[in-house]
Coordinates of C-alpha atoms and ligand atoms in Angstrom, one line a residue:
M1352 CA 47.2 117.3 70.6
E1353 CA 46.9 118.7 74.1
I1354 CA 49.0 121.8 74.9
K1355 CA 50.1 121.9 78.5
T1356 CA 50.9 125.0 80.4
I1357 CA 53.6 124.3 83.0
T1358 CA 54.1 126.7 85.9
T1359 CA 57.7 127.8 86.4
Q1360 CA 59.9 130.4 88.1
P1361 CA 62.5 132.7 86.8
F1362 CA 66.3 131.9 86.9
D1363 CA 68.2 135.1 87.6
D1364 CA 71.2 134.1 85.4
Q1365 CA 69.7 134.0 81.9
R1366 CA 71.2 137.2 80.5
P1367 CA 72.9 136.1 77.2
G1368 CA 76.6 137.0 76.7
T1369 CA 78.6 137.8 73.6
S1370 CA 77.0 134.9 71.7
G1371 CA 73.7 133.7 73.3
L1372 CA 73.1 131.9 76.6
R1373 CA 76.0 129.7 77.6
K1374 CA 76.1 127.7 80.7
K1375 CA 77.6 124.5 82.3
V1376 CA 75.6 121.5 81.1
A1377 CA 74.5 120.9 84.7
Q1378 CA 72.9 124.4 84.9
M1379 CA 71.1 123.8 81.6
Q1380 CA 69.8 120.5 82.8
Q1381 CA 68.0 122.0 85.8
P1382 CA 64.3 121.4 85.5
N1383 CA 62.6 124.2 83.5
Y1384 CA 65.9 126.0 82.8
L1385 CA 66.0 125.5 79.0
E1386 CA 62.2 125.6 78.8
N1387 CA 62.1 129.1 80.4
Y1388 CA 64.6 130.5 78.0
V1389 CA 63.0 128.9 74.9
Q1390 CA 59.5 130.2 76.0
S1391 CA 61.0 133.7 76.5
I1392 CA 62.2 133.5 72.9
F1393 CA 58.8 132.6 71.6
E1394 CA 57.2 135.4 73.6
I1395 CA 59.5 138.1 72.3
L1396 CA 59.3 136.9 68.6
P1397 CA 55.7 136.6 67.7
E1398 CA 56.6 136.0 64.1
L1399 CA 57.5 132.5 65.0
V1400 CA 53.8 131.7 65.5
G1401 CA 52.6 130.4 62.2
G1402 CA 56.2 130.7 60.9
A1403 CA 59.2 128.5 60.0
L1404 CA 62.0 127.8 62.5
I1405 CA 65.3 126.1 61.8
V1406 CA 66.9 124.1 64.6
G1407 CA 70.3 122.4 64.9
G1408 CA 73.5 122.3 66.9
D1409 CA 77.1 121.3 67.0
G1410 CA 76.3 117.8 68.2
R1411 CA 77.7 118.3 71.7
F1412 CA 76.3 116.4 74.7
Y1413 CA 72.7 117.5 75.5
N1414 CA 72.1 118.6 71.8
D1415 CA 69.6 115.8 71.1
I1416 CA 67.8 116.2 74.4
A1417 CA 67.5 119.9 74.0
I1418 CA 66.2 119.5 70.5
Q1419 CA 63.4 117.1 71.6
T1420 CA 62.3 119.8 74.2
I1421 CA 62.4 122.5 71.5
V1422 CA 60.3 120.4 69.2
R1423 CA 57.6 119.9 71.8
M1424 CA 57.6 123.6 72.7
A1425 CA 57.6 124.8 69.1
A1426 CA 54.5 122.7 68.5
A1427 CA 52.8 124.1 71.6
N1428 CA 53.7 127.7 70.6
G1429 CA 52.2 127.5 67.2
V1430 CA 55.3 127.2 64.9
K1431 CA 54.0 126.1 61.5
R1432 CA 57.1 124.4 60.1
L1433 CA 60.1 123.2 62.1
M1434 CA 63.1 122.3 60.1
V1435 CA 65.7 120.3 61.9
G1436 CA 69.2 119.3 60.6
Q1437 CA 69.4 115.5 60.4
N1438 CA 70.5 114.0 63.7
G1439 CA 70.1 117.5 65.1
I1440 CA 73.3 118.7 63.4
L1441 CA 73.9 122.1 61.9
S1442 CA 77.1 124.1 61.9
T1443 CA 76.5 127.7 62.9
P1444 CA 77.3 129.1 59.4
A1445 CA 75.2 126.3 57.8
A1446 CA 72.3 127.3 60.1
S1447 CA 72.6 130.9 59.0
A1448 CA 72.7 129.7 55.3
V1449 CA 69.6 127.6 55.6
I1450 CA 67.6 130.3 57.5
R1451 CA 68.3 132.5 54.6
K1452 CA 67.7 129.9 51.9
F1453 CA 64.4 128.7 53.3
E1454 CA 63.4 132.3 54.4
A1455 CA 62.6 131.0 57.8
E1456 CA 61.5 133.4 60.5
G1457 CA 64.6 132.4 62.5
G1458 CA 66.7 129.6 64.0
L1459 CA 67.7 128.2 67.3
I1460 CA 71.4 127.2 67.3
L1461 CA 72.6 124.9 70.0
S1462 CA 76.2 125.3 70.8
A1463 CA 78.8 126.6 73.2
S1464 CA 81.2 127.2 70.3
H1465 CA 84.7 126.2 71.2
N1466 CA 84.0 125.6 74.9
P1467 CA 84.6 122.0 75.9
A1468 CA 81.6 119.6 75.8
G1469 CA 80.4 116.6 77.7
P1470 CA 78.4 116.2 81.0
D1471 CA 81.0 118.5 82.7
G1472 CA 81.3 120.9 79.8
D1473 CA 79.3 123.7 78.4
F1474 CA 76.1 124.0 76.5
G1475 CA 74.5 127.0 74.8
I1476 CA 71.5 128.3 72.8
K1477 CA 71.1 131.4 70.7
F1478 CA 68.4 132.8 68.5
N1479 CA 69.2 134.0 65.0
G1480 CA 66.7 136.1 63.1
H1481 CA 65.2 136.0 59.6
H1482 CA 68.4 137.5 58.0
G1483 CA 70.3 134.5 59.4
G1484 CA 72.4 136.4 62.0
P1485 CA 72.5 136.5 65.8
A1486 CA 69.6 138.5 67.3
S1487 CA 70.5 142.1 68.1
E1488 CA 71.3 143.2 71.6
T1489 CA 67.8 144.8 71.8
I1490 CA 66.2 141.4 71.2
T1491 CA 68.5 139.4 73.5
E1492 CA 67.9 141.9 76.2
A1493 CA 64.1 141.7 75.7
I1494 CA 64.3 137.9 75.9
Y1495 CA 66.3 138.2 79.1
K1496 CA 63.8 140.7 80.6
F1497 CA 61.0 138.3 79.8
S1498 CA 62.8 135.4 81.4
Q1499 CA 63.0 137.4 84.6
S1500 CA 59.3 137.4 85.1
I1501 CA 58.3 134.2 83.4
S1502 CA 55.6 132.2 85.2
S1503 CA 54.7 129.4 82.7
Y1504 CA 55.7 127.8 79.5
K1505 CA 53.9 125.8 76.8
I1506 CA 54.7 122.3 75.8
V1507 CA 53.0 119.3 74.1
E1508 CA 53.3 115.7 75.3
S1509 CA 54.8 113.5 72.7
H1510 CA 57.2 110.6 72.1
D1511 CA 60.7 111.6 70.9
I1512 CA 60.8 112.5 67.3
D1513 CA 63.1 110.5 65.0
L1514 CA 65.8 112.9 63.9
S1515 CA 67.8 110.4 61.9
T1516 CA 65.7 110.1 58.7
T1517 CA 65.3 113.0 56.3
G1518 CA 61.7 113.8 55.3
S1519 CA 58.5 115.3 56.6
Q1520 CA 56.4 114.3 59.6
Q1521 CA 53.6 115.9 61.6
L1522 CA 53.4 116.8 65.3
G1523 CA 49.9 118.0 65.9
E1524 CA 49.5 121.1 63.7
M1525 CA 53.2 121.5 63.1
E1526 CA 55.1 120.0 60.2
I1527 CA 58.6 118.8 61.1
I1528 CA 61.1 118.5 58.2
I1529 CA 64.3 116.7 58.8
F1530 CA 66.8 117.8 56.2
D1531 CA 70.4 117.0 55.2
P1532 CA 72.5 119.7 56.9
I1533 CA 75.5 119.4 54.6
T1534 CA 74.3 119.7 51.0
D1535 CA 72.8 123.2 50.9
Y1536 CA 75.9 124.6 52.6
A1537 CA 78.3 122.7 50.3
D1538 CA 76.3 124.0 47.3
L1539 CA 76.6 127.5 48.6
M1540 CA 80.4 127.2 49.0
E1541 CA 80.6 125.8 45.4
S1542 CA 78.7 128.8 44.2
I1543 CA 81.2 131.2 45.8
F1544 CA 84.6 129.8 45.0
D1545 CA 86.6 128.6 42.0
F1546 CA 86.4 124.9 42.8
D1547 CA 88.2 123.9 39.6
A1548 CA 91.2 126.0 40.5
I1549 CA 91.4 124.5 44.0
K1550 CA 90.9 121.0 42.6
A1551 CA 93.8 121.6 40.1
W1552 CA 96.0 122.9 42.9
I1553 CA 95.3 119.7 45.0
T1554 CA 95.8 117.4 42.0
K1555 CA 99.2 119.0 41.3
G1556 CA 100.3 117.3 44.5
H1557 CA 100.0 120.1 47.0
S1558 CA 99.1 118.8 50.4
L1559 CA 96.6 120.1 53.0
R1560 CA 95.5 119.2 56.4
F1561 CA 92.2 120.2 58.0
D1562 CA 91.6 119.6 61.7
A1563 CA 87.9 119.2 62.5
M1564 CA 88.8 118.8 66.2
H1565 CA 86.1 116.0 66.5
A1566 CA 83.5 118.7 66.2
V1567 CA 80.8 119.7 63.7
T1568 CA 82.9 120.5 60.6
G1569 CA 84.0 116.9 60.0
P1570 CA 81.2 115.9 57.7
Y1571 CA 81.2 119.3 56.0
A1572 CA 84.9 119.0 55.3
T1573 CA 84.5 115.5 54.1
E1574 CA 81.9 116.5 51.6
I1575 CA 83.6 119.7 50.4
L1576 CA 87.4 119.0 50.6
Q1577 CA 87.4 115.3 50.0
K1578 CA 84.3 114.6 47.8
R1579 CA 84.0 117.8 45.8
L1580 CA 87.6 119.0 45.7
G1581 CA 89.4 115.7 45.6
A1582 CA 91.6 115.9 48.7
P1583 CA 92.8 112.6 50.0
A1584 CA 91.1 111.1 53.1
D1585 CA 94.1 111.9 55.3
A1586 CA 93.7 115.6 54.5
I1587 CA 91.0 115.6 57.3
I1588 CA 92.0 114.8 60.8
N1589 CA 89.7 114.3 63.8
G1590 CA 86.9 114.3 61.3
T1591 CA 84.4 112.2 63.3
P1592 CA 82.2 114.4 65.5
L1593 CA 82.0 113.2 69.1
S1594 CA 79.6 114.5 71.7
D1595 CA 82.5 115.5 74.0
F1596 CA 84.7 116.5 71.1
G1597 CA 87.1 113.7 72.2
G1598 CA 87.6 115.5 75.5
G1599 CA 89.4 118.3 73.7
H1600 CA 89.0 122.0 73.6
P1601 CA 87.9 122.7 70.0
D1602 CA 89.2 126.2 69.7
P1603 CA 91.4 126.5 66.5
N1604 CA 94.4 128.4 67.8
L1605 CA 98.1 127.8 68.4
V1606 CA 97.4 126.4 71.9
H1607 CA 94.4 124.1 71.4
A1608 CA 95.2 122.9 67.8
K1609 CA 98.8 122.2 68.7
V1610 CA 99.0 118.8 67.0
L1611 CA 98.1 120.4 63.7
V1612 CA 100.5 123.3 64.3
D1613 CA 103.3 121.0 65.1
E1614 CA 102.7 119.1 61.9
L1615 CA 102.7 122.3 59.8
Y1616 CA 106.0 123.3 61.4
S1617 CA 107.6 120.0 60.8
D1618 CA 110.0 119.2 58.0
G1619 CA 108.2 118.1 55.0
G1620 CA 104.9 119.2 56.6
P1621 CA 101.8 120.1 54.5
D1622 CA 101.6 123.2 52.3
F1623 CA 98.4 124.4 54.0
G1624 CA 96.7 123.7 57.3
A1625 CA 93.5 124.8 58.9
A1626 CA 91.2 124.1 61.8
S1627 CA 87.7 125.0 62.8
D1628 CA 85.9 125.0 66.2
G1629 CA 83.1 123.2 67.9
D1630 CA 80.3 124.8 65.8
G1631 CA 82.3 125.5 62.7
D1632 CA 82.3 129.3 62.7
R1633 CA 86.0 129.9 63.6
N1634 CA 89.0 129.2 61.5
M1635 CA 92.8 129.1 61.9
I1636 CA 95.0 129.4 58.8
L1637 CA 98.5 127.9 58.6
G1638 CA 101.1 127.6 55.9
N1639 CA 104.2 125.5 56.0
H1640 CA 106.1 126.9 59.0
F1641 CA 103.7 129.8 59.0
F1642 CA 100.7 131.1 61.1
V1643 CA 98.4 133.7 59.7
T1644 CA 96.9 136.0 62.4
P1645 CA 93.1 136.3 62.0
S1646 CA 93.5 140.1 61.7
D1647 CA 95.9 139.6 58.8
S1648 CA 93.7 137.0 57.3
L1649 CA 90.8 139.4 57.0
A1650 CA 93.1 142.0 55.4
I1651 CA 94.6 139.6 52.9
I1652 CA 91.3 138.0 51.9
A1653 CA 90.0 141.6 51.2
A1654 CA 93.1 142.6 49.3
N1655 CA 92.7 139.4 47.1
A1656 CA 89.0 139.3 46.8
Q1657 CA 89.0 139.8 43.1
L1658 CA 90.5 136.3 42.7
I1659 CA 87.3 134.7 44.2
P1660 CA 84.4 134.4 41.7
R1661 CA 81.7 135.8 44.1
Y1662 CA 83.7 138.9 44.9
K1663 CA 85.5 139.5 41.6
S1664 CA 83.7 142.7 40.7
G1665 CA 84.6 144.3 44.0
I1666 CA 83.6 144.6 47.6
N1667 CA 81.4 147.1 49.4
G1668 CA 83.3 147.6 52.6
I1669 CA 85.0 145.8 55.5
A1670 CA 84.0 145.6 59.2
R1671 CA 86.1 144.4 62.1
S1672 CA 85.6 144.2 65.8
M1673 CA 87.3 146.9 67.8
P1674 CA 90.0 144.6 69.3
T1675 CA 90.9 143.2 65.8
S1676 CA 94.0 144.8 64.4
S1677 CA 93.9 147.7 62.0
A1678 CA 95.5 145.6 59.1
A1679 CA 92.2 145.6 57.2
D1680 CA 91.8 149.4 57.5
R1681 CA 94.8 149.9 55.2
V1682 CA 93.3 147.6 52.6
A1683 CA 90.0 149.5 52.8
E1684 CA 91.8 152.8 52.5
K1685 CA 93.6 151.6 49.4
L1686 CA 90.4 150.2 47.8
G1687 CA 88.5 153.4 48.7
I1688 CA 85.8 151.5 50.5
E1689 CA 84.0 151.8 53.8
M1690 CA 85.7 150.5 57.0
H1691 CA 83.7 150.0 60.2
E1692 CA 84.9 149.3 63.8
T1693 CA 82.3 147.5 65.8
P1694 CA 82.1 146.0 69.4
T1695 CA 83.1 142.4 69.9
G1696 CA 80.6 139.8 68.7
W1697 CA 79.2 138.9 65.3
K1698 CA 75.8 140.4 66.0
F1699 CA 77.2 143.9 65.5
F1700 CA 78.0 143.1 61.8
G1701 CA 74.4 142.2 60.9
N1702 CA 73.0 145.6 60.1
L1703 CA 76.1 146.6 58.1
L1704 CA 75.8 143.4 56.0
D1705 CA 72.0 143.7 55.6
A1706 CA 72.4 147.3 54.4
G1707 CA 75.0 146.2 51.9
R1708 CA 77.6 148.5 53.4
V1709 CA 80.2 145.8 54.0
T1710 CA 81.1 142.5 52.3
F1711 CA 83.7 141.1 54.6
C1712 CA 83.8 141.0 58.4
G1713 CA 86.3 139.7 60.8
E1714 CA 87.3 139.3 64.4
E1715 CA 90.8 138.7 65.9
S1716 CA 89.2 135.7 67.7
F1717 CA 89.6 133.5 64.6
G1718 CA 86.4 134.6 63.0
T1719 CA 86.0 135.7 59.3
S1720 CA 83.1 135.8 56.9
S1721 CA 81.2 137.6 54.3
D1722 CA 77.7 138.7 53.2
H1723 CA 76.9 135.1 52.0
V1724 CA 75.7 134.4 55.6
R1725 CA 75.2 136.3 58.8
E1726 CA 77.7 134.3 60.9
K1727 CA 81.4 133.8 60.8
D1728 CA 82.2 130.9 58.7
G1729 CA 85.2 128.6 59.3
I1730 CA 85.1 126.5 56.1
W1731 CA 84.4 129.6 54.0
A1732 CA 87.7 131.1 55.3
V1733 CA 89.6 127.9 54.5
L1734 CA 88.2 128.0 51.0
C1735 CA 89.1 131.7 50.6
W1736 CA 92.7 130.8 51.3
L1737 CA 92.7 127.8 49.1
N1738 CA 91.2 129.8 46.3
I1739 CA 93.7 132.6 46.7
I1740 CA 96.6 130.2 47.0
A1741 CA 95.5 128.4 43.8
A1742 CA 94.9 131.5 41.9
R1743 CA 98.2 133.1 42.8
N1744 CA 100.1 129.8 42.7
E1745 CA 102.1 131.0 45.8
S1746 CA 102.6 129.6 49.3
V1747 CA 100.8 131.0 52.3
A1748 CA 104.1 132.6 53.5
Q1749 CA 104.7 134.3 50.1
I1750 CA 101.2 135.7 50.0
V1751 CA 101.4 137.1 53.6
E1752 CA 104.9 138.5 53.2
S1753 CA 104.1 140.3 50.0
H1754 CA 101.0 141.7 51.7
W1755 CA 103.3 143.1 54.5
Q1756 CA 105.7 144.6 52.0
E1757 CA 102.8 146.4 50.3
Y1758 CA 100.8 147.5 53.3
G1759 CA 103.2 147.2 56.3
R1760 CA 102.8 144.6 59.0
T1761 CA 100.5 145.0 62.0
Y1762 CA 102.1 142.9 64.8
Y1763 CA 99.3 141.6 67.0
T1764 CA 98.8 139.4 70.0
R1765 CA 96.1 138.6 72.5
H1766 CA 96.9 137.6 76.1
D1767 CA 94.1 135.9 78.0
Y1768 CA 93.9 135.5 81.7
E1769 CA 91.2 132.9 82.1
E1770 CA 89.0 131.9 85.0
I1771 CA 90.3 134.6 87.3
D1772 CA 88.3 135.9 90.2
L1773 CA 85.4 138.2 89.1
E1774 CA 86.1 140.9 91.7
S1775 CA 89.8 141.0 90.9
A1776 CA 89.0 141.3 87.2
K1777 CA 86.6 144.2 87.8
G1778 CA 89.3 145.7 90.0
V1779 CA 91.8 145.6 87.1
M1780 CA 89.4 147.2 84.7
A1781 CA 88.5 150.0 87.2
H1782 CA 92.2 150.6 88.0
I1783 CA 93.0 151.0 84.3
E1784 CA 90.0 153.3 83.7
S1785 CA 91.0 155.5 86.7
Q1786 CA 94.2 156.4 85.0
F1787 CA 92.7 157.5 81.7
E1788 CA 92.4 161.2 82.4
A1789 CA 96.1 161.4 83.5
L1790 CA 97.2 159.4 80.5
R1791 CA 95.7 161.5 77.8
G1792 CA 98.3 163.5 76.0
E1793 CA 101.1 161.9 78.0
A1794 CA 104.2 160.5 76.3
R1795 CA 104.4 156.7 76.4
L1796 CA 106.9 154.4 74.6
G1797 CA 108.2 157.2 72.5
S1798 CA 104.7 158.4 71.3
K1799 CA 101.8 160.4 72.7
V1800 CA 98.6 158.9 74.1
K1801 CA 96.0 159.9 71.6
T1802 CA 93.0 158.1 73.0
A1803 CA 92.3 156.5 76.4
D1804 CA 88.7 155.6 76.6
N1805 CA 86.0 153.0 77.1
F1806 CA 84.8 152.1 73.6
S1807 CA 81.3 153.0 72.6
Y1808 CA 79.6 152.2 69.3
S1809 CA 76.8 153.9 67.5
D1810 CA 75.3 151.6 64.8
P1811 CA 75.3 153.7 61.6
V1812 CA 72.3 151.8 60.3
D1813 CA 69.8 151.9 63.2
G1814 CA 71.5 154.4 65.5
S1815 CA 71.5 152.0 68.5
Q1816 CA 74.2 152.6 71.0
S1817 CA 76.5 150.1 72.8
H1818 CA 78.6 151.3 75.6
N1819 CA 81.3 149.7 77.8
Q1820 CA 82.8 147.7 75.0
G1821 CA 86.5 147.6 76.1
L1822 CA 89.2 149.9 77.4
R1823 CA 91.5 151.4 74.8
I1824 CA 94.8 153.1 75.1
I1825 CA 95.9 154.3 71.6
L1826 CA 99.2 156.0 70.9
E1827 CA 99.7 158.5 68.1
N1828 CA 102.0 156.1 66.2
G1829 CA 99.1 153.6 66.0
S1830 CA 100.3 151.3 68.7
R1831 CA 97.5 150.2 71.0
V1832 CA 96.6 148.1 74.0
V1833 CA 93.0 147.1 74.7
F1834 CA 91.5 145.4 77.7
R1835 CA 88.1 143.6 77.8
L1836 CA 86.3 141.2 80.0
S1837 CA 85.0 138.1 78.0
G1838 CA 81.3 137.6 77.6
T1839 CA 81.4 133.9 76.8
G1840 CA 83.1 132.2 79.8
T1841 CA 81.1 130.2 82.2
V1842 CA 83.5 130.2 85.2
G1843 CA 84.8 133.3 87.0
A1844 CA 86.0 136.0 84.6
T1845 CA 88.4 136.0 81.6
L1846 CA 90.4 139.2 81.0
R1847 CA 91.7 139.7 77.5
I1848 CA 94.6 142.1 76.6
Y1849 CA 94.9 142.9 72.9
I1850 CA 98.2 144.4 71.8
E1851 CA 99.2 145.8 68.4
K1852 CA 101.9 147.8 66.7
Y1853 CA 102.2 148.9 63.1
E1854 CA 105.5 148.5 61.3
S1855 CA 106.3 149.5 57.7
R1856 CA 110.1 149.5 57.7
L1857 CA 111.0 146.5 55.4
E1858 CA 113.9 145.4 57.6
K1859 CA 111.6 145.1 60.6
L1860 CA 108.9 143.0 59.1
G1861 CA 110.3 139.6 60.1
E1862 CA 110.4 139.8 63.9
E1863 CA 108.9 137.3 66.3
T1864 CA 105.6 138.7 67.4
Q1865 CA 106.1 138.6 71.2
I1866 CA 109.5 140.2 70.9
A1867 CA 108.3 142.9 68.5
L1868 CA 105.5 143.7 71.0
S1869 CA 107.5 143.3 74.2
E1870 CA 107.5 147.0 75.2
L1871 CA 103.8 147.3 74.7
I1872 CA 103.2 144.0 76.6
N1873 CA 105.2 145.3 79.6
F1874 CA 103.3 148.6 79.4
A1875 CA 99.9 146.8 79.4
E1876 CA 101.0 144.6 82.4
Q1877 CA 102.2 147.6 84.4
I1878 CA 99.2 149.8 83.8
S1879 CA 96.7 147.1 84.6
E1880 CA 98.6 145.6 87.6
I1881 CA 97.2 142.4 86.2
K1882 CA 99.7 140.1 87.8
Q1883 CA 99.5 141.6 91.3
R1884 CA 95.8 141.9 91.2
T1885 CA 95.0 138.4 90.0
G1886 CA 97.9 136.5 91.4
R1887 CA 98.8 135.1 88.0
D1888 CA 102.3 135.3 86.8
A1889 CA 101.5 134.8 83.1
P1890 CA 98.5 134.7 80.7
S1891 CA 96.8 131.3 80.4
V1892 CA 96.6 131.5 76.6
I1893 CA 98.6 133.6 74.2
T1894 CA 97.4 133.8 70.6
Ligands
G1P408 C1 84.7 135.6 72.1 C2 85.5 136.4 71.1 C3 84.6 137.2 70.2 C4 83.6 136.2 69.5 C5 82.9 135.4 70.6 C6 82.0 134.3 70.0 O1 83.9 136.5 72.9 O2 86.4 137.2 71.7 O3 85.3 137.9 69.2 O4 82.6 136.9 68.8 O5 83.8 134.7 71.4 O6 82.7 133.4 69.2 P1 84.4 137.0 74.4 O7 84.7 135.7 75.2 O8 85.7 137.7 74.1 O9 83.3 137.8 74.9
ZN409 ZN1 82.2 128.9 67.4

């Protein structure tokens, strides 16, 4: 089979963000755009030559076309075995699981997560390494550097590969294995959780609703919740994956999963509700008339870990991203285990998980997972909750409220200002940082400013440093506001404000979040001049 070397020129916008390279579909469709990036990956990761590579994505528009390109380039670059999820489908956590199970050298995951899909939507690609997790910053930076001087890429000429039938086929020297993307993952879940207890809870007549948001988790939920756990068919809504996610925004939060939220808050609504995102790594957990913040979810899963078979003999430690609330810290303290605070993005958890220093990881952005994979895992989080609910035989609200009574409650909210002008966003950040020196030691909102800094992280495993990871103002009483620019958007800039306050007085545990945090919210808005500088009078999304 003839390997062709095609001359190309660099694109200057191929630096990956928080989670791989994400662009508008039209940008990805430019001639040579995807090819340049994929070739840069092959150049930086020589272990792929003669190795095994997993490929799959969340099924969004352009998934199948991109996979055919990757197949041809993998053959030309000397990959020995290419394993593709049937029909090109693999949720992000399932991709991580199969990379680990088949001991592949890595995987290419095609997704733009929760960003809308379709010809006018977004597309993305990221490389995960041998351990199953997103490539480190050092590797993504090297890939980017290579892409900036690329002059050619390698590809073979071939017909499109049939991705719909499982089995093995040959393309030149390369073996292509099309495999069922669901079974291995479902088996892994069954090995972690007490499926009998969950099944019994469902059989007793408890009701649940899972919103797959027309994205990748539909078939996973059908196999696990319906077939293996006996939930009725109507327990899964929007379960058919669509290449444009039905025109929706598959981000499982109070705004974008509103239909589900309304149902859970209705009279006679289900006992448990959950949703996942485009590629299946995020989760939202709801009870009847109850929303569990992702930060609380991490803390509560950790505090109840002994009820889940895989973790019953204890957990090693917990890690959370810096903007995630400190609720889990109090659990770690009580358990006497390690607690780590990392920059935003799942890639920063990889070393801690590989070194066995942490078992659970979480981000406030609806991401939770454990050392069973190296990605966040939406369905895993749903099963954690079902397992804990079944084992405790309590409602979601009872479980959360008794957690607050024991540990105190960390009120938490995130205010996003989406698609604002990039220069104004930078101006807001610079304005906040310019006040840091004056703020330190000052009295604010009845407490003293303990820290005002730009968060840096030193990885305790390999010593690598990451700077400029978010502006923090922390008061001595534990209250905190954090400002960050998003690294996943594709239009303008998105500024996120994270606000939290700790409360242990029993009579103050039941307040409405935005009200409980109103003083801090005002402080954050004043200090940042966000409204004046962006011309926005309110955040676009509050979670
Ligand atoms: C967002 C979330 C972050 C998450 C990432 C990928 O990144 O905030 O926690 O890891 O998506 O799902 P951001 O847009 O804030 O850079
Ligand atoms: Zn995602």
